[in-house]
Amino acid sequence: MIELWQFNVSMYPELVRWALDHKGLDYRARDLLPGPHVVQLLPRFGQKTVPVLRDGDRVLTQSLDILADLEARHPQHPLLPDDAAQREEVWRIVRHFADEYGPSVRLAAFHELLPHGTYMARVWAQPFSPLLRAAYVASFPLLVRPAMRADMGITAERAAQGRAATQEALDWVAARVRDRDYLVGDRFTLADLSVATVLFLTALAPEYPVRLPQPYPRGLQHWLDRWRGHPGTAWVRRMYGLHRRRAGTP
Ligand SMILES: N[C@@H](CCC(=O)N[C@@H](CS)C(=O)NCC(=O)O)C(=O)O
């Protein structure tokens, strides 16, 4: 059984989770809590980031390597075009969004979400027991939040740069899909999956697989209001609406 080590709400693990679901592959989610995750991941895998995918003896530790591997080993419900030039274009977009925009969008969003520490801790702790949830929520503001801020280098200045990058990414999407449904070719590919995932926090589509309790805290609401009505977020929501499901389910 494939294991996916992840945070329940997190950008790069969602790339892999969506691809696994799209292909209808069975997997077991190994949920971790941001912060304590380090002691579980480092000794096992020699790194502290998720996603990690373990399939028997095989361990893959980078989201794009995992996507390429899934595509090669599980060709059903393909996420790459047949045409070589289009495949190259898909990977160019995937890499650009995952490597360039992903960290900036995340930093900008966290700048507005982390002040609501209790809310965020509750969201990440959803898969855990009530006791662990309570301990995590209590320790989050003092222990985890400062560590996350330092680790990601979150400052007001960098958050402003992150918002500009988010705007640029959404504008690019809007221009690209002005007269077409998908980013490359005429069907859903890894480019659409990756771009929609990197931008998932700007749209929070109802099909996103984890429920974020409402009402949203002020920072999250403010962050979402900022992008509401942008044609780029409308496209993200459309991709989630049309394609965020497990193969074989209606
Ligand atoms: N290049 C990595 C980036 C993964 C990444 O940044 N993951 C974040 C979650 S979205 C993470 O694990 N952060 C926790 C940490 O860095 O300790 C990949 O593509 O897999």
mmCIF file of N, CA, C and O in Angstrom, residues 118-194:
data_model
loop_
_atom_site.group_PDB
_atom_site.id
_atom_site.type_symbol
_atom_site.label_atom_id
_atom_site.label_comp_id
_atom_site.label_asym_id
_atom_site.label_seq_id
_atom_site.Cartn_x
_atom_site.Cartn_y
_atom_site.Cartn_z
ATOM 1 N N THR A 118 -4.758 29.737 16.707
ATOM 2 C CA THR A 118 -5.645 28.692 17.226
ATOM 3 C C THR A 118 -6.422 28.050 16.091
ATOM 4 O O THR A 118 -6.559 26.820 16.019
ATOM 5 N N TYR A 119 -6.902 28.882 15.178
ATOM 6 C CA TYR A 119 -7.676 28.363 14.042
ATOM 7 C C TYR A 119 -6.804 27.425 13.200
ATOM 8 O O TYR A 119 -7.202 26.300 12.884
ATOM 9 N N MET A 120 -5.618 27.910 12.832
ATOM 10 C CA MET A 120 -4.762 27.103 11.960
ATOM 11 C C MET A 120 -4.362 25.798 12.650
ATOM 12 O O MET A 120 -4.338 24.732 12.032
ATOM 13 N N ALA A 121 -4.044 25.891 13.948
ATOM 14 C CA ALA A 121 -3.659 24.673 14.676
ATOM 15 C C ALA A 121 -4.825 23.678 14.695
ATOM 16 O O ALA A 121 -4.632 22.474 14.516
ATOM 17 N N ARG A 122 -6.033 24.187 14.859
ATOM 18 C CA ARG A 122 -7.207 23.287 14.854
ATOM 19 C C ARG A 122 -7.372 22.617 13.497
ATOM 20 O O ARG A 122 -7.717 21.438 13.416
ATOM 21 N N VAL A 123 -7.156 23.390 12.445
ATOM 22 C CA VAL A 123 -7.305 22.826 11.091
ATOM 23 C C VAL A 123 -6.287 21.697 10.892
ATOM 24 O O VAL A 123 -6.632 20.589 10.469
ATOM 25 N N TRP A 124 -5.023 21.965 11.209
ATOM 26 C CA TRP A 124 -3.987 20.946 10.970
ATOM 27 C C TRP A 124 -4.167 19.743 11.892
ATOM 28 O O TRP A 124 -3.749 18.635 11.563
ATOM 29 N N ALA A 125 -4.784 19.967 13.051
ATOM 30 C CA ALA A 125 -4.899 18.865 14.020
ATOM 31 C C ALA A 125 -6.185 18.053 13.828
ATOM 32 O O ALA A 125 -6.419 17.109 14.579
ATOM 33 N N GLN A 126 -6.974 18.401 12.824
ATOM 34 C CA GLN A 126 -8.249 17.686 12.623
ATOM 35 C C GLN A 126 -8.115 16.155 12.612
ATOM 36 O O GLN A 126 -8.954 15.469 13.172
ATOM 37 N N PRO A 127 -7.069 15.593 11.982
ATOM 38 C CA PRO A 127 -7.040 14.128 11.911
ATOM 39 C C PRO A 127 -6.657 13.446 13.225
ATOM 40 O O PRO A 127 -6.627 12.219 13.276
ATOM 41 N N PHE A 128 -6.367 14.193 14.282
ATOM 42 C CA PHE A 128 -5.786 13.592 15.485
ATOM 43 C C PHE A 128 -6.794 13.492 16.631
ATOM 44 O O PHE A 128 -7.893 14.042 16.565
ATOM 45 N N SER A 129 -6.374 12.809 17.691
ATOM 46 C CA SER A 129 -7.245 12.580 18.833
ATOM 47 C C SER A 129 -7.520 13.911 19.553
ATOM 48 O O SER A 129 -6.717 14.848 19.470
ATOM 49 N N PRO A 130 -8.622 13.993 20.296
ATOM 50 C CA PRO A 130 -8.944 15.229 21.014
ATOM 51 C C PRO A 130 -7.811 15.677 21.934
ATOM 52 O O PRO A 130 -7.516 16.869 22.027
ATOM 53 N N LEU A 131 -7.148 14.725 22.572
ATOM 54 C CA LEU A 131 -6.074 15.087 23.508
ATOM 55 C C LEU A 131 -4.895 15.735 22.771
ATOM 56 O O LEU A 131 -4.395 16.796 23.162
ATOM 57 N N LEU A 132 -4.486 15.100 21.691
ATOM 58 C CA LEU A 132 -3.373 15.636 20.911
ATOM 59 C C LEU A 132 -3.756 16.987 20.301
ATOM 60 O O LEU A 132 -2.948 17.921 20.257
ATOM 61 N N ARG A 133 -5.013 17.061 19.848
ATOM 62 C CA ARG A 133 -5.495 18.326 19.268
ATOM 63 C C ARG A 133 -5.355 19.450 20.286
ATOM 64 O O ARG A 133 -4.836 20.524 19.979
ATOM 65 N N ALA A 134 -5.814 19.179 21.503
ATOM 66 C CA ALA A 134 -5.779 20.218 22.546
ATOM 67 C C ALA A 134 -4.334 20.622 22.857
ATOM 68 O O ALA A 134 -4.024 21.817 22.988
ATOM 69 N N ALA A 135 -3.440 19.641 22.948
ATOM 70 C CA ALA A 135 -2.040 19.946 23.265
ATOM 71 C C ALA A 135 -1.413 20.762 22.143
ATOM 72 O O ALA A 135 -0.664 21.717 22.383
ATOM 73 N N TYR A 136 -1.730 20.413 20.906
ATOM 74 C CA TYR A 136 -1.148 21.131 19.756
ATOM 75 C C TYR A 136 -1.651 22.567 19.713
ATOM 76 O O TYR A 136 -0.873 23.506 19.532
ATOM 77 N N VAL A 137 -2.958 22.720 19.894
ATOM 78 C CA VAL A 137 -3.544 24.067 19.847
ATOM 79 C C VAL A 137 -2.933 24.934 20.944
ATOM 80 O O VAL A 137 -2.591 26.106 20.724
ATOM 81 N N ALA A 138 -2.740 24.348 22.123
ATOM 82 C CA ALA A 138 -2.190 25.125 23.246
ATOM 83 C C ALA A 138 -0.742 25.535 22.987
ATOM 84 O O ALA A 138 -0.319 26.636 23.347
ATOM 85 N N SER A 139 0.027 24.649 22.356
ATOM 86 C CA SER A 139 1.464 24.943 22.212
ATOM 87 C C SER A 139 1.771 25.704 20.926
ATOM 88 O O SER A 139 2.868 26.233 20.767
ATOM 89 N N PHE A 140 0.815 25.782 20.021
ATOM 90 C CA PHE A 140 1.093 26.353 18.700
ATOM 91 C C PHE A 140 1.619 27.792 18.754
ATOM 92 O O PHE A 140 2.676 28.083 18.175
ATOM 93 N N PRO A 141 0.922 28.701 19.448
ATOM 94 C CA PRO A 141 1.368 30.106 19.381
ATOM 95 C C PRO A 141 2.770 30.311 19.943
ATOM 96 O O PRO A 141 3.530 31.133 19.446
ATOM 97 N N LEU A 142 3.105 29.517 20.969
ATOM 98 C CA LEU A 142 4.389 29.729 21.644
ATOM 99 C C LEU A 142 5.549 29.009 20.969
ATOM 100 O O LEU A 142 6.655 29.527 20.872
ATOM 101 N N LEU A 143 5.275 27.798 20.499
ATOM 102 C CA LEU A 143 6.367 26.961 19.992
ATOM 103 C C LEU A 143 6.387 26.854 18.473
ATOM 104 O O LEU A 143 7.415 27.059 17.833
ATOM 105 N N VAL A 144 5.236 26.518 17.896
ATOM 106 C CA VAL A 144 5.236 26.174 16.469
ATOM 107 C C VAL A 144 5.222 27.422 15.588
ATOM 108 O O VAL A 144 5.999 27.527 14.638
ATOM 109 N N ARG A 145 4.359 28.370 15.925
ATOM 110 C CA ARG A 145 4.221 29.539 15.043
ATOM 111 C C ARG A 145 5.533 30.312 14.860
ATOM 112 O O ARG A 145 5.916 30.600 13.720
ATOM 113 N N PRO A 146 6.259 30.620 15.942
ATOM 114 C CA PRO A 146 7.525 31.336 15.720
ATOM 115 C C PRO A 146 8.503 30.530 14.881
ATOM 116 O O PRO A 146 9.220 31.093 14.049
ATOM 117 N N ALA A 147 8.497 29.213 15.083
ATOM 118 C CA ALA A 147 9.422 28.373 14.300
ATOM 119 C C ALA A 147 9.035 28.411 12.821
ATOM 120 O O ALA A 147 9.900 28.496 11.935
ATOM 121 N N MET A 148 7.733 28.370 12.539
ATOM 122 C CA MET A 148 7.293 28.405 11.138
ATOM 123 C C MET A 148 7.663 29.739 10.503
ATOM 124 O O MET A 148 8.130 29.801 9.364
ATOM 125 N N ARG A 149 7.441 30.810 11.260
ATOM 126 C CA ARG A 149 7.753 32.144 10.708
ATOM 127 C C ARG A 149 9.249 32.247 10.378
ATOM 128 O O ARG A 149 9.626 32.751 9.326
ATOM 129 N N ALA A 150 10.072 31.747 11.320
ATOM 130 C CA ALA A 150 11.519 31.841 11.106
ATOM 131 C C ALA A 150 11.935 30.947 9.940
ATOM 132 O O ALA A 150 12.715 31.348 9.073
ATOM 133 N N ASP A 151 11.379 29.737 9.909
ATOM 134 C CA ASP A 151 11.762 28.769 8.875
ATOM 135 C C ASP A 151 11.420 29.278 7.480
ATOM 136 O O ASP A 151 12.191 29.119 6.532
ATOM 137 N N MET A 152 10.260 29.893 7.344
ATOM 138 C CA MET A 152 9.837 30.371 6.013
ATOM 139 C C MET A 152 10.300 31.803 5.745
ATOM 140 O O MET A 152 10.082 32.326 4.673
ATOM 141 N N GLY A 153 10.915 32.428 6.768
ATOM 142 C CA GLY A 153 11.377 33.800 6.579
ATOM 143 C C GLY A 153 10.235 34.764 6.344
ATOM 144 O O GLY A 153 10.301 35.636 5.463
ATOM 145 N N ILE A 154 9.153 34.619 7.116
ATOM 146 C CA ILE A 154 7.980 35.459 6.891
ATOM 147 C C ILE A 154 8.188 36.826 7.524
ATOM 148 O O ILE A 154 8.357 36.946 8.743
ATOM 149 N N THR A 155 8.202 37.856 6.685
ATOM 150 C CA THR A 155 8.236 39.237 7.163
ATOM 151 C C THR A 155 7.194 40.002 6.350
ATOM 152 O O THR A 155 6.755 39.524 5.293
ATOM 153 N N ALA A 156 6.839 41.195 6.832
ATOM 154 C CA ALA A 156 5.840 41.991 6.115
ATOM 155 C C ALA A 156 6.332 42.312 4.705
ATOM 156 O O ALA A 156 5.569 42.261 3.734
ATOM 157 N N GLU A 157 7.625 42.603 4.596
ATOM 158 C CA GLU A 157 8.170 42.968 3.285
ATOM 159 C C GLU A 157 8.116 41.791 2.307
ATOM 160 O O GLU A 157 7.682 41.931 1.158
ATOM 161 N N ARG A 158 8.514 40.620 2.782
ATOM 162 C CA ARG A 158 8.484 39.442 1.897
ATOM 163 C C ARG A 158 7.048 39.031 1.588
ATOM 164 O O ARG A 158 6.754 38.507 0.517
ATOM 165 N N ALA A 159 6.137 39.270 2.532
ATOM 166 C CA ALA A 159 4.722 38.954 2.269
ATOM 167 C C ALA A 159 4.187 39.837 1.144
ATOM 168 O O ALA A 159 3.426 39.381 0.288
ATOM 169 N N ALA A 160 4.616 41.119 1.141
ATOM 170 C CA ALA A 160 4.170 42.018 0.064
ATOM 171 C C ALA A 160 4.693 41.507 -1.280
ATOM 172 O O ALA A 160 3.966 41.501 -2.286
ATOM 173 N N GLN A 161 5.945 41.043 -1.290
ATOM 174 C CA GLN A 161 6.485 40.469 -2.539
ATOM 175 C C GLN A 161 5.702 39.212 -2.929
ATOM 176 O O GLN A 161 5.424 38.965 -4.105
ATOM 177 N N GLY A 162 5.336 38.428 -1.921
ATOM 178 C CA GLY A 162 4.560 37.213 -2.182
ATOM 179 C C GLY A 162 3.192 37.525 -2.760
ATOM 180 O O GLY A 162 2.697 36.819 -3.643
ATOM 181 N N ARG A 163 2.568 38.595 -2.273
ATOM 182 C CA ARG A 163 1.260 38.987 -2.826
ATOM 183 C C ARG A 163 1.414 39.424 -4.282
ATOM 184 O O ARG A 163 0.577 39.103 -5.122
ATOM 185 N N ALA A 164 2.510 40.146 -4.563
ATOM 186 C CA ALA A 164 2.733 40.567 -5.955
ATOM 187 C C ALA A 164 2.926 39.332 -6.844
ATOM 188 O O ALA A 164 2.407 39.276 -7.974
ATOM 189 N N ALA A 165 3.651 38.340 -6.330
ATOM 190 C CA ALA A 165 3.859 37.107 -7.112
ATOM 191 C C ALA A 165 2.536 36.364 -7.307
ATOM 192 O O ALA A 165 2.267 35.809 -8.374
ATOM 193 N N THR A 166 1.701 36.360 -6.264
ATOM 194 C CA THR A 166 0.399 35.693 -6.371
ATOM 195 C C THR A 166 -0.452 36.373 -7.439
ATOM 196 O O THR A 166 -1.087 35.707 -8.274
ATOM 197 N N GLN A 167 -0.439 37.697 -7.400
ATOM 198 C CA GLN A 167 -1.189 38.463 -8.404
ATOM 199 C C GLN A 167 -0.683 38.124 -9.815
ATOM 200 O O GLN A 167 -1.473 37.879 -10.735
ATOM 201 N N GLU A 168 0.646 38.084 -9.945
ATOM 202 C CA GLU A 168 1.240 37.790 -11.257
ATOM 203 C C GLU A 168 0.824 36.389 -11.730
ATOM 204 O O GLU A 168 0.467 36.199 -12.902
ATOM 205 N N ALA A 169 0.843 35.430 -10.814
ATOM 206 C CA ALA A 169 0.479 34.053 -11.179
ATOM 207 C C ALA A 169 -0.983 33.985 -11.620
ATOM 208 O O ALA A 169 -1.319 33.345 -12.625
ATOM 209 N N LEU A 170 -1.855 34.650 -10.875
ATOM 210 C CA LEU A 170 -3.283 34.636 -11.237
ATOM 211 C C LEU A 170 -3.505 35.348 -12.575
ATOM 212 O O LEU A 170 -4.315 34.890 -13.402
ATOM 213 N N ASP A 171 -2.787 36.451 -12.788
ATOM 214 C CA ASP A 171 -2.931 37.174 -14.063
ATOM 215 C C ASP A 171 -2.481 36.291 -15.230
ATOM 216 O O ASP A 171 -3.092 36.279 -16.291
ATOM 217 N N TRP A 172 -1.383 35.567 -14.994
ATOM 218 C CA TRP A 172 -0.878 34.683 -16.054
ATOM 219 C C TRP A 172 -1.942 33.629 -16.399
ATOM 220 O O TRP A 172 -2.228 33.373 -17.571
ATOM 221 N N VAL A 173 -2.531 33.033 -15.378
ATOM 222 C CA VAL A 173 -3.564 32.014 -15.607
ATOM 223 C C VAL A 173 -4.725 32.627 -16.388
ATOM 224 O O VAL A 173 -5.204 32.063 -17.386
ATOM 225 N N ALA A 174 -5.166 33.789 -15.932
ATOM 226 C CA ALA A 174 -6.333 34.419 -16.561
ATOM 227 C C ALA A 174 -6.070 34.680 -18.048
ATOM 228 O O ALA A 174 -6.933 34.424 -18.893
ATOM 229 N N ALA A 175 -4.861 35.168 -18.355
ATOM 230 C CA ALA A 175 -4.538 35.453 -19.760
ATOM 231 C C ALA A 175 -4.466 34.151 -20.556
ATOM 232 O O ALA A 175 -4.957 34.064 -21.680
ATOM 233 N N ARG A 176 -3.886 33.142 -19.939
ATOM 234 C CA ARG A 176 -3.681 31.873 -20.642
ATOM 235 C C ARG A 176 -5.006 31.168 -20.960
ATOM 236 O O ARG A 176 -5.129 30.521 -21.987
ATOM 237 N N VAL A 177 -5.981 31.272 -20.080
ATOM 238 C CA VAL A 177 -7.233 30.520 -20.295
ATOM 239 C C VAL A 177 -8.361 31.425 -20.814
ATOM 240 O O VAL A 177 -9.522 31.036 -20.764
ATOM 241 N N ARG A 178 -7.972 32.601 -21.293
ATOM 242 C CA ARG A 178 -9.024 33.516 -21.778
ATOM 243 C C ARG A 178 -9.878 32.839 -22.859
ATOM 244 O O ARG A 178 -11.079 32.962 -22.865
ATOM 245 N N ASP A 179 -9.208 32.102 -23.769
ATOM 246 C CA ASP A 179 -9.984 31.502 -24.868
ATOM 247 C C ASP A 179 -9.766 29.993 -24.948
ATOM 248 O O ASP A 179 -9.783 29.400 -26.010
ATOM 249 N N ARG A 180 -9.496 29.384 -23.798
ATOM 250 C CA ARG A 180 -9.324 27.926 -23.781
ATOM 251 C C ARG A 180 -9.665 27.425 -22.388
ATOM 252 O O ARG A 180 -9.723 28.199 -21.428
ATOM 253 N N ASP A 181 -9.905 26.107 -22.280
ATOM 254 C CA ASP A 181 -10.287 25.554 -20.969
ATOM 255 C C ASP A 181 -9.069 25.145 -20.144
ATOM 256 O O ASP A 181 -9.080 25.274 -18.914
ATOM 257 N N TYR A 182 -8.049 24.618 -20.825
ATOM 258 C CA TYR A 182 -6.905 24.039 -20.113
ATOM 259 C C TYR A 182 -5.609 24.736 -20.510
ATOM 260 O O TYR A 182 -5.529 25.347 -21.574
ATOM 261 N N LEU A 183 -4.607 24.610 -19.667
ATOM 262 C CA LEU A 183 -3.374 25.375 -19.885
ATOM 263 C C LEU A 183 -2.568 24.874 -21.069
ATOM 264 O O LEU A 183 -1.928 25.645 -21.769
ATOM 265 N N VAL A 184 -2.595 23.561 -21.284
ATOM 266 C CA VAL A 184 -1.856 22.973 -22.415
ATOM 267 C C VAL A 184 -2.775 21.959 -23.093
ATOM 268 O O VAL A 184 -3.302 21.068 -22.425
ATOM 269 N N GLY A 185 -2.957 22.099 -24.400
ATOM 270 C CA GLY A 185 -3.797 21.152 -25.126
ATOM 271 C C GLY A 185 -5.258 21.313 -24.748
ATOM 272 O O GLY A 185 -5.672 22.348 -24.210
ATOM 273 N N ASP A 186 -6.017 20.237 -25.004
ATOM 274 C CA ASP A 186 -7.467 20.370 -24.796
ATOM 275 C C ASP A 186 -7.997 19.403 -23.748
ATOM 276 O O ASP A 186 -9.172 19.041 -23.759
ATOM 277 N N ARG A 187 -7.094 18.943 -22.868
ATOM 278 C CA ARG A 187 -7.604 18.167 -21.735
ATOM 279 C C ARG A 187 -6.778 18.460 -20.480
ATOM 280 O O ARG A 187 -5.702 19.057 -20.550
ATOM 281 N N PHE A 188 -7.319 17.983 -19.340
ATOM 282 C CA PHE A 188 -6.704 18.221 -18.030
ATOM 283 C C PHE A 188 -5.342 17.533 -17.950
ATOM 284 O O PHE A 188 -5.231 16.337 -18.231
ATOM 285 N N THR A 189 -4.322 18.292 -17.570
ATOM 286 C CA THR A 189 -2.972 17.710 -17.446
ATOM 287 C C THR A 189 -2.352 18.116 -16.106
ATOM 288 O O THR A 189 -2.940 18.888 -15.333
ATOM 289 N N LEU A 190 -1.129 17.629 -15.906
ATOM 290 C CA LEU A 190 -0.377 17.996 -14.701
ATOM 291 C C LEU A 190 -0.178 19.501 -14.585
ATOM 292 O O LEU A 190 -0.017 20.019 -13.480
ATOM 293 N N ALA A 191 -0.187 20.199 -15.723
ATOM 294 C CA ALA A 191 -0.046 21.658 -15.651
ATOM 295 C C ALA A 191 -1.251 22.241 -14.920
ATOM 296 O O ALA A 191 -1.093 23.053 -13.990
ATOM 297 N N ASP A 192 -2.455 21.817 -15.301
ATOM 298 C CA ASP A 192 -3.665 22.333 -14.644
ATOM 299 C C ASP A 192 -3.685 21.933 -13.164
ATOM 300 O O ASP A 192 -3.994 22.746 -12.283
ATOM 301 N N LEU A 193 -3.370 20.659 -12.918
ATOM 302 C CA LEU A 193 -3.379 20.161 -11.525
ATOM 303 C C LEU A 193 -2.401 20.965 -10.661
ATOM 304 O O LEU A 193 -2.737 21.387 -9.548
ATOM 305 N N SER A 194 -1.214 21.215 -11.202
ATOM 306 C CA SER A 194 -0.180 21.873 -10.393
ATOM 307 C C SER A 194 -0.484 23.349 -10.176
ATOM 308 O O SER A 194 -0.324 23.870 -9.066
#
